[in-house]
Coordinates of C-alpha atoms in Angstrom, one line a residue:
M15 CA -9.6 -22.1 11.9
T16 CA -7.4 -20.7 9.4
A17 CA -4.5 -20.9 11.4
Y18 CA -5.0 -24.7 12.4
Q19 CA -5.3 -25.4 8.8
A20 CA -2.5 -23.8 7.5
L21 CA 0.0 -25.1 10.4
I22 CA -1.5 -28.7 11.1
N23 CA -3.0 -29.8 8.2
T24 CA -1.4 -27.9 5.4
A25 CA 2.2 -27.3 6.9
R26 CA 2.0 -30.4 9.3
L27 CA 4.3 -28.2 11.5
Q28 CA 6.7 -30.7 13.5
K29 CA 8.1 -30.2 16.8
G30 CA 11.3 -28.3 16.8
E31 CA 10.6 -26.9 13.3
K32 CA 11.2 -23.4 12.9
V33 CA 8.1 -21.1 11.9
L34 CA 8.1 -17.5 10.5
I35 CA 4.4 -16.1 11.1
H36 CA 3.9 -12.6 9.7
S37 CA 1.0 -10.2 11.4
A38 CA 1.4 -12.4 14.6
A39 CA -0.2 -9.7 17.0
G40 CA -3.5 -10.1 14.9
S41 CA -6.2 -12.3 15.4
T42 CA -5.1 -15.3 13.1
G43 CA -1.3 -14.6 14.3
Q44 CA -2.1 -15.4 18.0
V45 CA -3.6 -18.3 17.4
A46 CA -0.9 -19.5 15.1
I47 CA 1.3 -18.6 18.0
W48 CA -0.7 -20.7 20.4
I49 CA -1.1 -23.7 18.0
A50 CA 3.2 -23.5 17.4
K51 CA 3.8 -23.5 20.9
L52 CA 1.6 -26.5 21.6
I53 CA 3.4 -28.6 18.9
G54 CA 7.0 -27.3 20.5
A55 CA 8.0 -25.2 17.4
E56 CA 10.6 -22.7 17.2
I57 CA 8.4 -19.1 16.6
F58 CA 9.8 -15.9 14.4
A59 CA 7.2 -13.4 14.4
T60 CA 6.7 -10.3 12.5
V61 CA 4.5 -6.9 13.8
G62 CA 3.9 -3.5 12.3
V63 CA 4.8 -1.4 15.7
D64 CA 6.7 -1.3 19.2
D65 CA 3.2 -1.6 20.8
K66 CA 2.8 -5.1 18.8
K67 CA 5.9 -6.5 19.6
Q68 CA 5.6 -5.8 23.3
L69 CA 2.2 -7.7 23.3
L70 CA 4.0 -11.0 21.8
I71 CA 6.8 -10.5 24.3
N72 CA 4.6 -10.4 27.7
K73 CA 1.4 -12.7 26.7
F74 CA 3.5 -15.5 24.7
G75 CA 6.9 -14.9 26.2
I76 CA 8.4 -15.2 22.8
A77 CA 12.2 -13.7 22.6
A78 CA 12.9 -10.0 22.0
D79 CA 15.4 -11.1 18.9
H80 CA 12.6 -13.5 17.8
I81 CA 10.4 -10.6 16.7
F82 CA 11.0 -8.3 13.6
Y83 CA 9.5 -5.4 11.5
S84 CA 7.6 -6.1 8.6
R85 CA 7.2 -2.3 7.5
D86 CA 10.1 -3.1 5.0
T87 CA 12.2 -5.8 3.9
S88 CA 14.8 -5.7 6.8
F89 CA 13.1 -8.5 8.6
A90 CA 14.4 -10.9 5.9
K91 CA 18.0 -10.2 6.9
G92 CA 17.2 -10.2 10.6
V93 CA 15.7 -13.7 10.7
M94 CA 18.7 -15.0 8.8
R95 CA 20.8 -13.7 11.1
V96 CA 19.6 -15.4 14.1
I97 CA 19.0 -18.8 12.9
G98 CA 21.9 -18.8 10.0
S99 CA 21.7 -19.3 6.0
V100 CA 19.5 -22.1 6.4
G101 CA 16.1 -20.7 6.8
V102 CA 13.0 -21.5 8.5
D103 CA 10.9 -24.4 8.2
V104 CA 7.4 -23.0 8.0
V105 CA 6.2 -19.6 6.8
L106 CA 2.8 -18.3 7.6
N107 CA 2.6 -15.6 5.1
S108 CA -0.1 -12.6 4.9
L109 CA 2.6 -10.0 3.4
S110 CA 2.4 -9.0 -0.1
G111 CA 4.9 -7.6 -3.1
E112 CA 8.5 -7.2 -2.2
M113 CA 7.5 -8.6 1.4
M114 CA 6.5 -11.6 0.2
Q115 CA 9.6 -12.1 -2.2
A116 CA 11.6 -11.4 0.8
T117 CA 9.8 -14.1 2.8
W118 CA 10.1 -16.3 -0.1
D119 CA 14.0 -16.0 0.4
C120 CA 13.6 -17.2 3.8
I121 CA 12.5 -20.5 3.6
A122 CA 14.5 -24.0 4.4
P123 CA 15.2 -26.9 2.1
Y124 CA 12.0 -29.0 2.3
G125 CA 10.3 -26.0 3.8
R126 CA 6.5 -25.2 3.4
F127 CA 5.4 -21.7 2.8
I128 CA 1.6 -21.2 3.4
E129 CA -0.1 -18.1 1.8
I130 CA -3.2 -17.0 3.6
G131 CA -3.1 -13.2 1.9
K132 CA -4.9 -12.0 -1.2
M133 CA -3.1 -9.4 -2.7
D134 CA -0.6 -11.2 -4.9
I135 CA -2.7 -14.2 -5.9
G136 CA -5.4 -11.2 -7.1
A137 CA -2.5 -9.6 -9.0
N138 CA -1.2 -13.2 -10.3
A139 CA 1.9 -11.9 -9.3
A140 CA 5.2 -13.9 -10.1
L141 CA 6.9 -16.2 -8.1
P142 CA 10.9 -17.3 -8.2
M143 CA 11.1 -20.7 -9.3
G144 CA 14.6 -21.2 -8.3
R145 CA 13.7 -22.0 -4.4
F146 CA 11.5 -25.1 -5.6
A147 CA 14.7 -26.8 -6.7
K148 CA 15.4 -27.5 -2.7
N149 CA 12.2 -29.6 -2.2
V150 CA 10.1 -26.5 -0.8
S151 CA 6.4 -26.2 -1.3
F152 CA 3.9 -23.5 -1.6
C153 CA 0.6 -23.6 -0.8
A154 CA -2.2 -20.8 -0.8
L155 CA -5.2 -21.2 1.8
D156 CA -8.7 -19.7 1.3
L157 CA -11.2 -20.8 4.4
L158 CA -14.1 -19.2 2.6
H159 CA -13.6 -21.1 -0.6
I160 CA -13.1 -24.4 2.1
S161 CA -16.2 -23.5 3.7
Q162 CA -18.1 -23.4 0.5
T163 CA -16.9 -26.4 -1.2
N164 CA -15.9 -28.7 1.2
L165 CA -18.2 -28.9 4.1
G166 CA -16.6 -32.3 5.5
L167 CA -13.4 -30.2 6.0
T168 CA -15.2 -27.5 7.4
R169 CA -16.9 -29.5 10.1
Q170 CA -13.5 -31.1 11.0
L171 CA -12.0 -27.7 11.4
I172 CA -14.2 -26.6 13.8
Q173 CA -14.7 -29.8 15.7
S174 CA -10.4 -29.5 15.9
V175 CA -10.5 -25.9 17.0
M176 CA -13.3 -26.4 19.6
S177 CA -11.6 -29.4 21.4
L178 CA -8.2 -26.7 21.5
I179 CA -10.2 -24.3 23.3
A180 CA -12.1 -27.0 25.8
E181 CA -8.8 -28.2 26.8
G182 CA -7.3 -25.0 27.6
H183 CA -4.9 -25.5 24.9
A184 CA -5.7 -22.0 22.8
A185 CA -7.4 -19.0 24.4
S186 CA -8.9 -15.8 22.8
P187 CA -6.9 -13.5 20.8
A188 CA -6.5 -10.8 22.8
P189 CA -7.0 -7.8 23.4
L190 CA -10.8 -8.0 22.3
H191 CA -11.9 -4.3 20.8
V192 CA -15.6 -4.1 20.9
Y193 CA -17.7 -1.8 18.8
P194 CA -21.5 -1.1 19.0
L195 CA -23.2 -1.5 15.4
K196 CA -23.5 2.0 15.1
D197 CA -19.9 2.6 15.4
V198 CA -19.2 -0.2 12.6
E199 CA -17.3 2.8 10.7
K200 CA -14.6 2.9 13.6
A201 CA -13.7 -0.5 13.7
F202 CA -13.0 -0.3 10.4
R203 CA -10.9 2.7 10.5
Y204 CA -9.3 0.9 13.4
M205 CA -8.5 -2.0 11.1
Q206 CA -7.2 -0.1 8.8
S207 CA -4.7 1.9 11.2
G208 CA -2.1 -0.7 11.4
K209 CA -1.8 -0.5 15.0
N210 CA -4.9 -3.1 15.4
T211 CA -3.9 -6.4 17.8
G212 CA -6.4 -9.0 19.0
R213 CA -9.8 -9.2 17.7
I214 CA -12.3 -7.0 16.7
I215 CA -16.0 -7.7 17.3
I216 CA -19.1 -6.0 16.2
D217 CA -21.6 -5.9 19.2
I218 CA -25.4 -6.3 17.7
D219 CA -28.3 -5.0 19.8
R220 CA -31.6 -5.2 18.3
Q221 CA -32.5 -2.1 20.4
E222 CA -30.0 0.2 18.9
V223 CA -30.3 3.2 17.0
V224 CA -28.1 2.9 13.9
P225 CA -27.3 6.3 11.8
R226 CA -28.9 5.5 8.4
L227 CA -27.5 7.5 4.9
I228 CA -30.6 8.5 3.4
R229 CA -30.6 9.5 -0.4
K230 CA -32.2 13.0 -0.7
K231 CA -35.7 12.8 -2.5
S232 CA -35.8 14.6 -6.3
T233 CA -37.3 18.0 -5.8
W234 CA -36.8 19.0 -9.4
R235 CA -39.8 19.8 -11.4
F236 CA -40.4 20.0 -15.1
D237 CA -40.8 23.5 -16.5
P238 CA -44.1 24.2 -16.7
Q239 CA -43.2 26.9 -19.3
G240 CA -41.6 24.5 -21.9
S241 CA -43.0 21.7 -24.3
Y242 CA -41.9 18.2 -23.9
V243 CA -41.8 15.6 -26.8
V244 CA -42.4 11.9 -26.1
V245 CA -42.4 9.6 -29.2
G246 CA -44.6 6.4 -28.8
G247 CA -46.2 8.1 -26.0
F248 CA -49.4 6.4 -26.2
G249 CA -47.7 2.8 -26.3
G250 CA -47.8 1.2 -22.8
L251 CA -44.9 2.3 -21.7
G252 CA -45.3 5.6 -23.2
R253 CA -48.8 6.3 -21.2
V254 CA -46.8 5.4 -17.8
I255 CA -44.2 8.1 -18.6
L256 CA -47.0 10.8 -19.9
L257 CA -48.9 10.6 -16.5
W258 CA -45.2 10.4 -14.5
M259 CA -44.2 14.0 -16.6
V260 CA -47.6 15.5 -15.6
D261 CA -47.2 14.6 -12.0
K262 CA -43.6 16.0 -12.1
G263 CA -44.8 19.2 -13.8
A264 CA -45.0 19.3 -17.0
K265 CA -47.8 21.2 -18.7
Y266 CA -47.5 20.9 -22.7
L267 CA -46.6 17.6 -24.0
I268 CA -46.0 16.6 -27.7
V269 CA -47.1 13.2 -28.6
P270 CA -46.7 12.3 -32.3
S271 CA -47.3 8.8 -33.8
R272 CA -48.4 7.7 -36.9
S273 CA -52.0 6.7 -36.2
G274 CA -52.6 10.0 -33.6
A275 CA -55.0 9.7 -30.5
S276 CA -56.9 6.9 -32.3
S277 CA -56.9 3.9 -29.6
Q278 CA -59.2 4.2 -26.4
A279 CA -55.9 3.6 -24.5
A280 CA -54.5 6.9 -26.0
L281 CA -57.7 8.8 -25.5
D282 CA -58.2 7.7 -21.9
V283 CA -54.5 8.8 -21.0
I284 CA -55.0 12.3 -23.0
S285 CA -58.2 12.3 -20.4
K286 CA -55.7 11.5 -17.5
V287 CA -53.2 14.0 -18.3
Q288 CA -55.8 17.0 -18.8
R289 CA -57.5 16.2 -15.6
K290 CA -53.9 17.0 -13.8
G291 CA -54.0 20.3 -15.6
G292 CA -51.8 19.5 -18.8
Q293 CA -52.4 19.7 -22.2
V294 CA -51.5 16.9 -25.0
V295 CA -51.1 17.6 -28.8
A296 CA -51.2 14.5 -30.2
P297 CA -50.8 15.0 -34.3
R298 CA -50.4 12.0 -36.8
C299 CA -46.7 12.4 -37.7
N300 CA -44.4 9.8 -38.6
V301 CA -41.2 10.6 -36.7
G302 CA -39.2 8.6 -39.0
S303 CA -39.5 11.1 -41.8
A304 CA -37.4 14.1 -41.5
T305 CA -40.0 16.0 -43.6
E306 CA -43.3 15.3 -41.3
L307 CA -41.6 15.7 -38.3
A308 CA -40.0 19.2 -39.8
A309 CA -43.7 20.3 -40.6
L310 CA -44.9 19.5 -36.7
L311 CA -42.3 21.0 -35.4
Q312 CA -43.0 24.1 -37.4
D313 CA -46.9 23.9 -36.6
C314 CA -45.9 23.7 -33.0
S315 CA -43.8 26.7 -32.9
N316 CA -46.3 29.0 -35.2
D317 CA -49.6 27.7 -35.5
I318 CA -50.3 25.9 -31.5
E319 CA -48.1 28.2 -30.3
M320 CA -46.3 25.4 -27.9
P321 CA -44.1 26.9 -25.7
P322 CA -39.9 25.7 -26.7
I323 CA -38.9 22.3 -26.3
K324 CA -37.2 21.4 -23.5
G325 CA -36.8 17.9 -23.8
C326 CA -37.7 15.0 -25.4
I327 CA -38.0 10.7 -24.9
N328 CA -38.2 8.5 -27.5
S329 CA -39.9 5.0 -26.8
A330 CA -41.0 4.6 -30.7
L331 CA -40.6 0.8 -31.4
D332 CA -42.1 -1.4 -34.1
L333 CA -41.6 -4.8 -33.4
Q334 CA -41.4 -7.0 -36.8
D335 CA -40.0 -10.8 -35.3
A336 CA -38.5 -13.3 -37.7
I337 CA -35.9 -15.5 -38.2
F338 CA -33.1 -13.8 -39.9
E339 CA -33.3 -15.8 -42.8
G340 CA -36.5 -15.8 -43.0
M341 CA -37.0 -11.7 -42.4
T342 CA -38.1 -10.0 -45.3
H343 CA -37.0 -6.5 -46.8
T344 CA -40.0 -4.8 -44.7
Q345 CA -40.0 -6.3 -42.0
W346 CA -36.2 -5.4 -41.6
E347 CA -37.0 -1.8 -42.5
R348 CA -39.8 -1.1 -40.4
S349 CA -38.2 -2.0 -37.1
M350 CA -34.9 -0.6 -37.8
R351 CA -36.2 2.2 -38.9
S352 CA -38.6 3.0 -36.1
K353 CA -35.1 3.4 -33.9
V354 CA -32.9 4.7 -36.4
D355 CA -35.0 7.0 -38.5
S356 CA -36.8 8.5 -35.6
S357 CA -33.7 9.1 -33.3
W358 CA -31.5 10.7 -35.8
N359 CA -34.4 12.9 -37.1
L360 CA -34.7 14.0 -33.5
H361 CA -31.2 14.7 -33.0
Q362 CA -31.5 16.7 -36.3
Q363 CA -34.1 19.0 -35.9
L364 CA -34.9 19.4 -32.0
P365 CA -33.1 22.6 -30.6
Q366 CA -29.7 21.7 -29.7
D367 CA -30.1 23.3 -26.0
M368 CA -32.4 21.3 -24.6
D369 CA -32.6 19.6 -21.0
F370 CA -32.5 16.1 -22.4
L371 CA -32.8 13.4 -25.4
I372 CA -33.5 10.2 -23.8
L373 CA -33.6 7.3 -26.1
L374 CA -35.2 3.9 -24.5
S375 CA -33.6 1.5 -26.3
S376 CA -33.1 -2.1 -25.2
L377 CA -30.2 -4.8 -23.8
A378 CA -31.3 -6.7 -27.2
G379 CA -28.7 -4.4 -28.9
I380 CA -25.9 -5.8 -26.7
Y381 CA -26.8 -9.3 -26.1
G382 CA -28.9 -9.8 -29.1
S383 CA -32.7 -11.3 -29.1
P384 CA -34.1 -14.5 -30.8
A385 CA -36.1 -12.9 -34.0
Q386 CA -35.1 -9.5 -33.4
S387 CA -31.9 -8.8 -35.3
N388 CA -33.7 -5.7 -36.9
Y389 CA -34.5 -4.5 -33.4
A390 CA -31.4 -5.1 -32.1
G391 CA -29.5 -3.0 -35.0
G392 CA -31.7 -0.2 -34.1
C393 CA -31.0 0.0 -30.5
T394 CA -27.3 -0.3 -30.9
F395 CA -27.5 2.7 -33.4
Q396 CA -29.4 4.6 -30.3
D397 CA -26.4 3.8 -28.0
A398 CA -24.0 5.1 -30.6
L399 CA -25.8 8.4 -31.6
A400 CA -26.2 9.3 -27.7
R401 CA -22.5 8.5 -27.3
Y402 CA -21.9 10.6 -30.2
R403 CA -24.2 13.8 -28.7
T404 CA -22.5 13.5 -25.9
A405 CA -19.0 13.7 -27.6
I406 CA -20.1 16.7 -29.5
C407 CA -21.5 18.5 -26.2
V408 CA -24.9 18.6 -28.0
G409 CA -27.7 19.4 -25.2
K410 CA -27.0 18.9 -21.5
T411 CA -28.0 15.2 -21.2
S412 CA -28.3 12.8 -24.5
V413 CA -28.5 9.2 -22.8
S414 CA -29.7 5.5 -24.3
L415 CA -31.1 3.7 -21.7
D416 CA -30.6 -0.2 -22.5
L417 CA -33.7 -1.9 -20.2
G418 CA -34.4 -5.2 -19.8
W419 CA -37.9 -6.4 -20.7
M420 CA -40.7 -4.5 -19.0
R421 CA -42.8 -6.4 -16.9
D422 CA -46.0 -4.4 -15.9
A423 CA -46.2 -1.9 -19.1
G424 CA -45.7 -2.1 -22.7
I425 CA -45.9 -4.3 -25.1
V426 CA -44.7 -7.8 -23.2
A427 CA -47.3 -6.5 -20.4
E428 CA -50.0 -6.4 -23.4
R429 CA -49.4 -9.6 -25.4
E430 CA -49.8 -13.1 -24.2
E431 CA -47.3 -14.2 -27.0
Y432 CA -44.3 -11.9 -25.9
R433 CA -45.0 -12.2 -22.1
R434 CA -45.0 -15.9 -22.6
N435 CA -41.6 -15.9 -24.5
R436 CA -39.9 -13.5 -22.3
T437 CA -40.8 -15.2 -19.4
N438 CA -38.9 -18.2 -20.7
A439 CA -35.7 -16.4 -21.7
R440 CA -32.9 -16.0 -19.4
D441 CA -31.0 -13.4 -21.4
M442 CA -32.5 -10.4 -19.7
N443 CA -33.7 -9.4 -16.6
P444 CA -37.3 -7.9 -16.5
V445 CA -37.8 -4.1 -15.2
D446 CA -40.4 -2.8 -13.3
A447 CA -41.8 0.7 -14.7
A448 CA -41.2 1.9 -11.2
D449 CA -37.6 1.1 -12.0
L450 CA -37.6 2.8 -15.3
I451 CA -39.4 6.2 -13.9
A452 CA -36.6 6.1 -11.3
V453 CA -33.7 6.2 -14.0
L454 CA -35.6 9.2 -15.9
E455 CA -35.9 10.9 -12.7
V456 CA -32.0 11.3 -12.6
Y457 CA -31.4 11.8 -16.4
C458 CA -34.5 14.3 -16.9
D459 CA -33.5 16.2 -14.2
P460 CA -32.4 19.8 -15.8
N461 CA -29.8 20.5 -13.3
L462 CA -27.6 17.3 -14.4
V463 CA -25.1 17.9 -17.2
I464 CA -23.6 14.4 -18.7
A465 CA -19.6 15.7 -18.6
G466 CA -17.0 15.2 -21.0
Q467 CA -14.1 13.2 -19.8
K468 CA -11.9 16.4 -18.7
S469 CA -14.8 17.4 -16.3
Q470 CA -15.3 13.8 -15.5
L471 CA -11.7 13.3 -14.5
L472 CA -12.2 16.5 -12.1
V473 CA -15.7 15.0 -10.7
V474 CA -13.8 11.8 -10.0
M475 CA -10.6 13.0 -8.7
T476 CA -12.5 15.6 -6.1
A477 CA -14.5 12.6 -4.9
L478 CA -11.5 10.2 -4.8
I479 CA -9.4 12.8 -2.9
G480 CA -12.3 13.8 -0.5
R481 CA -12.8 9.8 0.3
L482 CA -8.9 9.5 1.0
A483 CA -9.3 12.5 3.5
R484 CA -12.0 11.2 5.5
A485 CA -10.5 8.0 5.7
L486 CA -7.1 9.1 6.8
G487 CA -8.2 11.9 8.8
V488 CA -6.5 14.5 6.9
A489 CA -6.9 17.8 4.8
A490 CA -7.9 17.1 1.2
E491 CA -5.2 20.0 0.4
D492 CA -2.7 17.4 2.1
I493 CA -3.4 14.9 -0.6
D494 CA -1.0 14.9 -3.2
E495 CA -2.6 13.4 -6.3
R496 CA 1.1 13.0 -7.8
R497 CA 2.1 10.5 -5.5
P498 CA 0.9 6.9 -4.8
L499 CA -1.7 5.6 -2.5
S500 CA 0.5 3.5 -0.5
D501 CA 2.8 6.8 0.2
Y502 CA -0.3 7.6 2.4
G503 CA -0.8 4.2 4.4
V504 CA -3.4 2.7 2.3
D505 CA -3.2 -1.3 2.3
S506 CA -5.7 -3.9 0.9
L507 CA -8.1 -3.6 2.8
M508 CA -8.7 -0.1 2.5
A509 CA -8.4 -0.6 -1.5
V510 CA -11.0 -3.3 -1.0
E511 CA -13.4 -0.3 0.2
L512 CA -11.9 2.0 -2.7
R513 CA -12.6 -0.5 -5.0
N514 CA -16.5 -1.2 -3.5
W515 CA -16.9 2.8 -3.6
V516 CA -15.6 3.1 -7.2
R517 CA -18.1 0.2 -8.4
R518 CA -21.3 1.7 -6.5
D519 CA -20.6 5.2 -7.0
F520 CA -19.0 5.6 -10.7
S521 CA -20.2 1.8 -12.0
A522 CA -16.5 1.0 -12.8
T523 CA -14.8 -2.4 -11.8
V524 CA -11.1 -1.5 -10.8
A525 CA -8.8 -4.6 -9.3
V526 CA -7.4 -3.9 -5.8
F527 CA -4.1 -4.5 -7.6
E528 CA -4.6 -1.2 -10.0
I529 CA -5.1 0.6 -6.8
V530 CA -2.2 -0.4 -4.7
G531 CA -0.1 -3.1 -6.4
S532 CA 0.7 -1.3 -9.4
G533 CA 2.2 1.9 -7.5
A534 CA 0.3 4.1 -9.8
S535 CA -0.5 7.9 -8.8
I536 CA -3.6 9.1 -7.2
A537 CA -4.3 10.9 -10.6
A538 CA -3.5 8.1 -13.0
I539 CA -5.9 5.9 -10.6
G540 CA -8.7 8.7 -11.2
A541 CA -8.0 8.5 -14.8
L542 CA -8.5 5.0 -14.7
V543 CA -11.7 5.2 -13.2
V544 CA -13.1 7.5 -15.9
E545 CA -12.0 5.0 -18.4
K546 CA -13.6 2.4 -16.9
T547 CA -16.6 4.1 -16.6
E548 CA -16.4 5.1 -20.4
D549 CA -15.8 1.2 -21.2
I550 CA -19.2 0.5 -19.6
R551 CA -20.6 3.4 -21.6
A552 CA -19.5 2.2 -24.7
V553 CA -21.0 -1.4 -24.2

């Protein structure tokens, strides 16, 4: 369909015209050759290796002096040498960078240049304008966009191509490389090898057993000889956290709150924790007061003789919703200070060698939330505090979790007016308690260390080089981080794979052009990934 739309509908290729088809041994290239032969055009083609050249000679009868190599720009001189200085009438291009520029120089007056590649378009590359003085056309073709936006044209293309096949004017690209679903990675590796010809097919058999990579289940446990502080632990979300912690091995839980264990919900969760073998200390303490917190920590250390504090989760909040113009100073202070003062005091007074300090913040601190400017300000402070602690290397793990609204636990789940407002809003997605616990499973792990930038770069570079080594079938030691990826044959397809891997494993968005189009070294790409990851944390 791509070849038909390009040569018939867009370029309107005519009998006797000269057409240059890049990557001609591939599936699109072979179909383009069939169409060009049917029209009666003179065909020029490029390939990457000798085997592909021989395929075009044997299958399509293309003259050897009409086939060139596209590994460098020498093909352009070869084409012009054969046809003279006029150039070709139509180009079907999938090359990028200097190869695309060299192809552009081959276009004849009134020529049509059809771009089916994505690399230069994605990189917003420049195109020399001088050629347009000779009435040439440059058209980009994206079949996916057509199929999504123009169903009539899509239907017409399918019917036209099927008619060509039915009438025997075109055949399936050859050879067909068939891989079972379990070998899908081998299929992609073959495509990336630069030696692929014809069509690659994945054969899906419902009875086939496909290997599945399962993430190893977390096996770490809280230290039974340590104490853990959960501020706001008697709230709806805090109660879920307390039960999870004791199930995960915690024995000693300190749950400070302004009112103590005065509600039935608080008494119930304490009873459940005790039945599971845990111990809860629930003193009346305003953690937003440095004096009260200091006294509590002194009591826990001396009078109650609790074990050393190993970690803390701050889930405190005091919602005082009001439109900013009508918000009182008291409302501003209560909501803001429930986040700011409690977090700062915990930072100042808790042991600096704790396994974790986790601040439960909100997306409201990023996007804002109607009638909650005070709450949003407090959340923003928590985000900044976590970054600050990481920068000065206090504790093993310091993180602020910007949550959406909690669907099945907490104030939204318990109060109808909040639930109604959140359900009607479109500013953030709901989060289930199970999702939060899954995140806490990661950040409460005592073996996790939030690394500084140098350590982050080492982690990224080790993973990046290992990924490249596996993809290229070479030893990691043979990859020089000072060289660009293009030196190792990384093409746009593998660059897309690397981009997706970086997005999945490092939550960083890197453009394909930044990976292969900029000529940057592997080390520079690693540093870019770290930088992009830092940008996300800074949001």
